[in-house]
Tab-separated table of C-alpha atoms in Angstrom:
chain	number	residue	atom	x	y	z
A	354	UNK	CA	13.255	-22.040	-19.389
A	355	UNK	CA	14.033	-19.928	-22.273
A	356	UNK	CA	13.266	-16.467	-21.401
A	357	UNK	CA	11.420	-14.918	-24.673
A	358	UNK	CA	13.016	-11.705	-26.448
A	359	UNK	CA	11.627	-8.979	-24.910
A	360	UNK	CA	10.327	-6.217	-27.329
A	361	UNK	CA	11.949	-2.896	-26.511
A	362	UNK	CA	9.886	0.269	-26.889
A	363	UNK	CA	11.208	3.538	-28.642
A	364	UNK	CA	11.890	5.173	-25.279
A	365	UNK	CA	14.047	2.263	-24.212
A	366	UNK	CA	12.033	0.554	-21.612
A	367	UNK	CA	10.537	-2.692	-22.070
A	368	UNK	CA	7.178	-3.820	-23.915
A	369	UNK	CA	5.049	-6.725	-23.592
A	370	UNK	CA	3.270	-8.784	-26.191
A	371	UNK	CA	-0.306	-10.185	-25.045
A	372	UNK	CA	-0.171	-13.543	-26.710
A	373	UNK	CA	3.640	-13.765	-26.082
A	374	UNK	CA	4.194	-12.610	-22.719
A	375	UNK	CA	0.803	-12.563	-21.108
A	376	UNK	CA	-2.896	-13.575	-21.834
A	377	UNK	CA	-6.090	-11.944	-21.656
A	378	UNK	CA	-8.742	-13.554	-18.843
A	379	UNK	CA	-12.179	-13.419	-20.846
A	380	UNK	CA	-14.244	-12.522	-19.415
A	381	UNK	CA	-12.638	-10.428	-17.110
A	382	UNK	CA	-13.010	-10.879	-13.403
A	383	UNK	CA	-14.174	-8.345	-10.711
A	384	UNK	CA	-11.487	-7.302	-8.498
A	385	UNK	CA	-12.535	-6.872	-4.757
A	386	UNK	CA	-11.491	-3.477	-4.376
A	387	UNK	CA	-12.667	-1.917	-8.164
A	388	UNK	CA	-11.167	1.526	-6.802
A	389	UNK	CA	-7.315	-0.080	-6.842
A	390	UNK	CA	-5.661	-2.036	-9.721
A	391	UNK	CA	-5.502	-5.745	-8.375
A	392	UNK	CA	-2.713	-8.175	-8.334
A	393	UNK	CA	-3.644	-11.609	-8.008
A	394	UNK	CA	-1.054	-14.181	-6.890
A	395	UNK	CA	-2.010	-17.687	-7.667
A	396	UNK	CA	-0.143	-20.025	-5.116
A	397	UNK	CA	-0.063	-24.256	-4.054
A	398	UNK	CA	1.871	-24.589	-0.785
A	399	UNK	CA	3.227	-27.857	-2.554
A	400	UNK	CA	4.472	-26.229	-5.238
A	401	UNK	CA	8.242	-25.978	-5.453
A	402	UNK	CA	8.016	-23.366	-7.941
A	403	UNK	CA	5.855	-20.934	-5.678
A	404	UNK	CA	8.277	-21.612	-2.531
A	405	UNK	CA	10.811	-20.146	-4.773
A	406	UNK	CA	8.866	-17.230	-6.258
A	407	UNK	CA	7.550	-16.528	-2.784
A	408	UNK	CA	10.677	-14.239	-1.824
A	409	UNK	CA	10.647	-12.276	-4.716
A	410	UNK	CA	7.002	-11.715	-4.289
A	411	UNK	CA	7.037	-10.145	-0.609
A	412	UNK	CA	10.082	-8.333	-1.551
A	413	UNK	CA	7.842	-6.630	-4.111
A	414	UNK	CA	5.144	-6.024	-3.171
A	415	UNK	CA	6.595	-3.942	0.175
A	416	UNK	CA	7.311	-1.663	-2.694
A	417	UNK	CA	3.877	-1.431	-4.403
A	418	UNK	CA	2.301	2.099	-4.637
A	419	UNK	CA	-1.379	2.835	-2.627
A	420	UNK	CA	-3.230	2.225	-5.765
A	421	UNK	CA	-3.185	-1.595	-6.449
A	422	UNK	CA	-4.336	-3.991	-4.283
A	423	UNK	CA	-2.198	-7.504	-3.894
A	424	UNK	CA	-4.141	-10.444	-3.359
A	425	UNK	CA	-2.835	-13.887	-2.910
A	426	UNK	CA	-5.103	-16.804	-3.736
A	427	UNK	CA	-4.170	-20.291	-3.532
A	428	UNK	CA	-4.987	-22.357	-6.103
A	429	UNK	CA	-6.600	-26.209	-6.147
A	430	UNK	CA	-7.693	-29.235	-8.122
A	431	UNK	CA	-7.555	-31.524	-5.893
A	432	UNK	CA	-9.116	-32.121	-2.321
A	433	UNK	CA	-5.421	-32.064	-0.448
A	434	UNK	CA	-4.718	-28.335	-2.395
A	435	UNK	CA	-8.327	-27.189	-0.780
A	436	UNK	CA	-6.936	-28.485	2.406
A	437	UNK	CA	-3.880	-25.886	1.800
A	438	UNK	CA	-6.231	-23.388	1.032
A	439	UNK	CA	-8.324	-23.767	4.448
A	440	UNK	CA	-5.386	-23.705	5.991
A	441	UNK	CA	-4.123	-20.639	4.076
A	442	UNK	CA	-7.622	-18.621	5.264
A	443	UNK	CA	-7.184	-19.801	8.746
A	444	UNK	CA	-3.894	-18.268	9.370
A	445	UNK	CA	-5.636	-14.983	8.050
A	446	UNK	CA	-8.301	-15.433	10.263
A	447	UNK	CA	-6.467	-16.199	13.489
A	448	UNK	CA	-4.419	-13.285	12.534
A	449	UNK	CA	-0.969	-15.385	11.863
A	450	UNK	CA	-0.579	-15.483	8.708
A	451	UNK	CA	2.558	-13.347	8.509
A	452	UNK	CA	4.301	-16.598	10.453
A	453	UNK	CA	2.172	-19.400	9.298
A	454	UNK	CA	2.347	-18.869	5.264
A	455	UNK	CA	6.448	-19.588	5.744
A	456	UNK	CA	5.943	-22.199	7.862
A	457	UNK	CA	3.554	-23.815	5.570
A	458	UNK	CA	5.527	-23.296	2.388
A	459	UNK	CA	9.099	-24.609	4.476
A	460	UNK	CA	7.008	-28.189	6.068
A	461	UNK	CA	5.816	-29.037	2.258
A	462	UNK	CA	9.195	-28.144	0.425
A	463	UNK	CA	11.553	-28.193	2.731
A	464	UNK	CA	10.291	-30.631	5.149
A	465	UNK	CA	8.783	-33.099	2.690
A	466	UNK	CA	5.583	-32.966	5.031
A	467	UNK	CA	2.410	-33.781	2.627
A	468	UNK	CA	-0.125	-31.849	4.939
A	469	UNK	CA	-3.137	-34.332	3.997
A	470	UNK	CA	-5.344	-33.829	6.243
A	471	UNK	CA	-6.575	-31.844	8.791
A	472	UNK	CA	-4.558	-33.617	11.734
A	473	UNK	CA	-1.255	-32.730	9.842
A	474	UNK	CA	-2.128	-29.013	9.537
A	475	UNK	CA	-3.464	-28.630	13.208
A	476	UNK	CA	-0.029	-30.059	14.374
A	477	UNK	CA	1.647	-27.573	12.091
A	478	UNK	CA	-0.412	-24.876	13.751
A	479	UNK	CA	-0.030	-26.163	17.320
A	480	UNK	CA	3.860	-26.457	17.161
A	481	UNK	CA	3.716	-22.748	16.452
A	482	UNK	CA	1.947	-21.411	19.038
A	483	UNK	CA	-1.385	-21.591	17.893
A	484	UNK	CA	-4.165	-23.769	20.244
A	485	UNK	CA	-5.873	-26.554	18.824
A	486	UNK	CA	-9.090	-25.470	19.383
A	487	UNK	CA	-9.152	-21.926	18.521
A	488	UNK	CA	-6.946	-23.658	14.812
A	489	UNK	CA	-10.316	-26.128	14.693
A	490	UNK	CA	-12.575	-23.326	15.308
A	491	UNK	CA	-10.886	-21.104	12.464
A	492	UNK	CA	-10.413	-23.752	9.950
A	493	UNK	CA	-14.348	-24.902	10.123
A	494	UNK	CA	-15.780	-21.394	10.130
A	495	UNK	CA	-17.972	-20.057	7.829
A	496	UNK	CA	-15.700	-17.711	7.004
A	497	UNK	CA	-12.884	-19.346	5.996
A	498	UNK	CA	-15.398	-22.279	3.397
A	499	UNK	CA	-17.009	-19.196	1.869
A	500	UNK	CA	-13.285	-17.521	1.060
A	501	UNK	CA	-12.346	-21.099	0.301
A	502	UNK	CA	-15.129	-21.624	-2.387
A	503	UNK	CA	-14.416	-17.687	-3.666
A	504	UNK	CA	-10.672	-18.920	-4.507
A	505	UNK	CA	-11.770	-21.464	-6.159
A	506	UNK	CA	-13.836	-19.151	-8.806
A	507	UNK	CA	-11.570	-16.786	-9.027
A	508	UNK	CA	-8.506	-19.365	-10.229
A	509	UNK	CA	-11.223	-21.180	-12.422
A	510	UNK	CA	-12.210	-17.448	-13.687
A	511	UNK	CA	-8.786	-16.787	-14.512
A	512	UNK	CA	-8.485	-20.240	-16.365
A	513	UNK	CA	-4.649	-20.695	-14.563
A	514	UNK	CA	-3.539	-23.804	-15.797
A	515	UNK	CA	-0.322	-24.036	-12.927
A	516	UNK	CA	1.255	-22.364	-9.949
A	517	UNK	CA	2.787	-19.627	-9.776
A	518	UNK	CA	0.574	-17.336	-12.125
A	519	UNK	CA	-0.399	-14.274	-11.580
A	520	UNK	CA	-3.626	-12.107	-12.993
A	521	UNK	CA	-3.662	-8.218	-13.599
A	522	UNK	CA	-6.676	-5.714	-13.024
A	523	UNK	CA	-9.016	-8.991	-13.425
A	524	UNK	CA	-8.054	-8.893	-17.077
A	525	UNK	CA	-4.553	-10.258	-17.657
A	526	UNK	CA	-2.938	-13.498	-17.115
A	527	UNK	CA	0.716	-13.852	-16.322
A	528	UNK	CA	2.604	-17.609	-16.172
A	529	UNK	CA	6.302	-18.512	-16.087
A	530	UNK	CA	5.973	-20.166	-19.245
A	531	UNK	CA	5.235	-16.712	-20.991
A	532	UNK	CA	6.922	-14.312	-19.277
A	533	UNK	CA	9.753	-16.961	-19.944
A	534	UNK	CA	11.382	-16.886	-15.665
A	535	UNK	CA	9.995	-15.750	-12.404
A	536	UNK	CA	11.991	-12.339	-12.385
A	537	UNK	CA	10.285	-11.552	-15.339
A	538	UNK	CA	6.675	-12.040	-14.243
A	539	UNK	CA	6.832	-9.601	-12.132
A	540	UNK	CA	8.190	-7.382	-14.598
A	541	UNK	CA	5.346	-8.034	-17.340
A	542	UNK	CA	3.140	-7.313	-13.663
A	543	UNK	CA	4.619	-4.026	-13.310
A	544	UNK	CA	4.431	-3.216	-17.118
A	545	UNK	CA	0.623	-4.221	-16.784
A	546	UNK	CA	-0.522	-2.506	-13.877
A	547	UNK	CA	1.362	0.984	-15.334
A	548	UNK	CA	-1.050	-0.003	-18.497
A	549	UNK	CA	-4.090	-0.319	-16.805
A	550	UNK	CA	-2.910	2.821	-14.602
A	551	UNK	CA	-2.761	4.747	-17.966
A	552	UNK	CA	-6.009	3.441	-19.034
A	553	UNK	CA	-8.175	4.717	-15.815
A	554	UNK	CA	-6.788	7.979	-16.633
């Protein structure tokens, strides 16, 4: 990818374009926490693209300041990517996530695994530690359809047309495409969230 020209303000630091570098999500979605400036991180486990913007992403957001709020959501159009996203909310649920979201991403890219059905997964989750019942019991719940269903609405709210994209404040859209390489999504992030910061003030 070609990495657009990036329009330097006065003071030196760098400016983004919406239109060029990002998009604006009309209408805009409500964040979950409206108190904190909200990062959304639109992810397929499939997806080599997202395995490989995946350690830039925890790298940064260690780094993130109290006031925004980073949320990842996987995204799906399919019935195997809401598979991925069931199994995404379980790991949260059965309080593995941490382990389980690497593991995930390394069986589908690395591995060549296709994770198509719920057998696949469970096996996944069993060869790391995880019992097969309490995995069945997580990835059924009520808890983990309804979060299932809310990712859904929030990737179709934010009209992402790939993985990985990314959506500021509810109201900003960021893809590779635009932002022209991974690097510099999450610089169009940053300049976005210090925007929004400067408009709450």
């Amino acid at each position: 990818l070609v990495a657009p020209l990036l329009a330097c303000a006065q003071d030196g630091t760098t400016s983004f374009v919406e239109g060029e570098h990002y998009d604006l999500v009309t209408p805009a979605q409500r964040p979950r926490d409206p108190d904190k400036i909200e990062v959304v991180e639109f992810f397929w486990y499939g997806c080599g693209h997202c395995y490989n913007f995946e350690p830039l992403v925890s790298q940064w957001k260690k780094g993130l300041p109290e006031d925004v709020d980073f949320l990842p959501s996987p995204a799906m159009w399919n019935p195997v990517m809401e598979l991925h996203a069931q199994a995404f909310y379980a790991a949260q649920a059965l309080g593995v996530l941490d382990t389980m979201h690497e593991v995930i991403f390394a069986a589908m890219n690395v591995d060549r695994k296709r994770l198509a059905n719920e057998q696949e997964i469970a096996a996944l989750f069993a060869a790391n530690g995880v019992a097969e019942a309490d995995f069945q019991k997580a990835f059924g719940s009520f808890g983990v359809t309804s979060q299932v269903r809310q990712a859904g609405a929030r990737a179709r709210g934010a009209r992402i047309t790939g993985t990985p994209e990314m959506m500021v404040a509810g109201k900003y859209r960021i893809s590779t495409r635009k932002a022209g390489s991974q690097a510099n999504m999450i610089k169009v992030a940053e300049f976005l969230i210090e925007k929004e910061r400067a408009a709450r003030q």
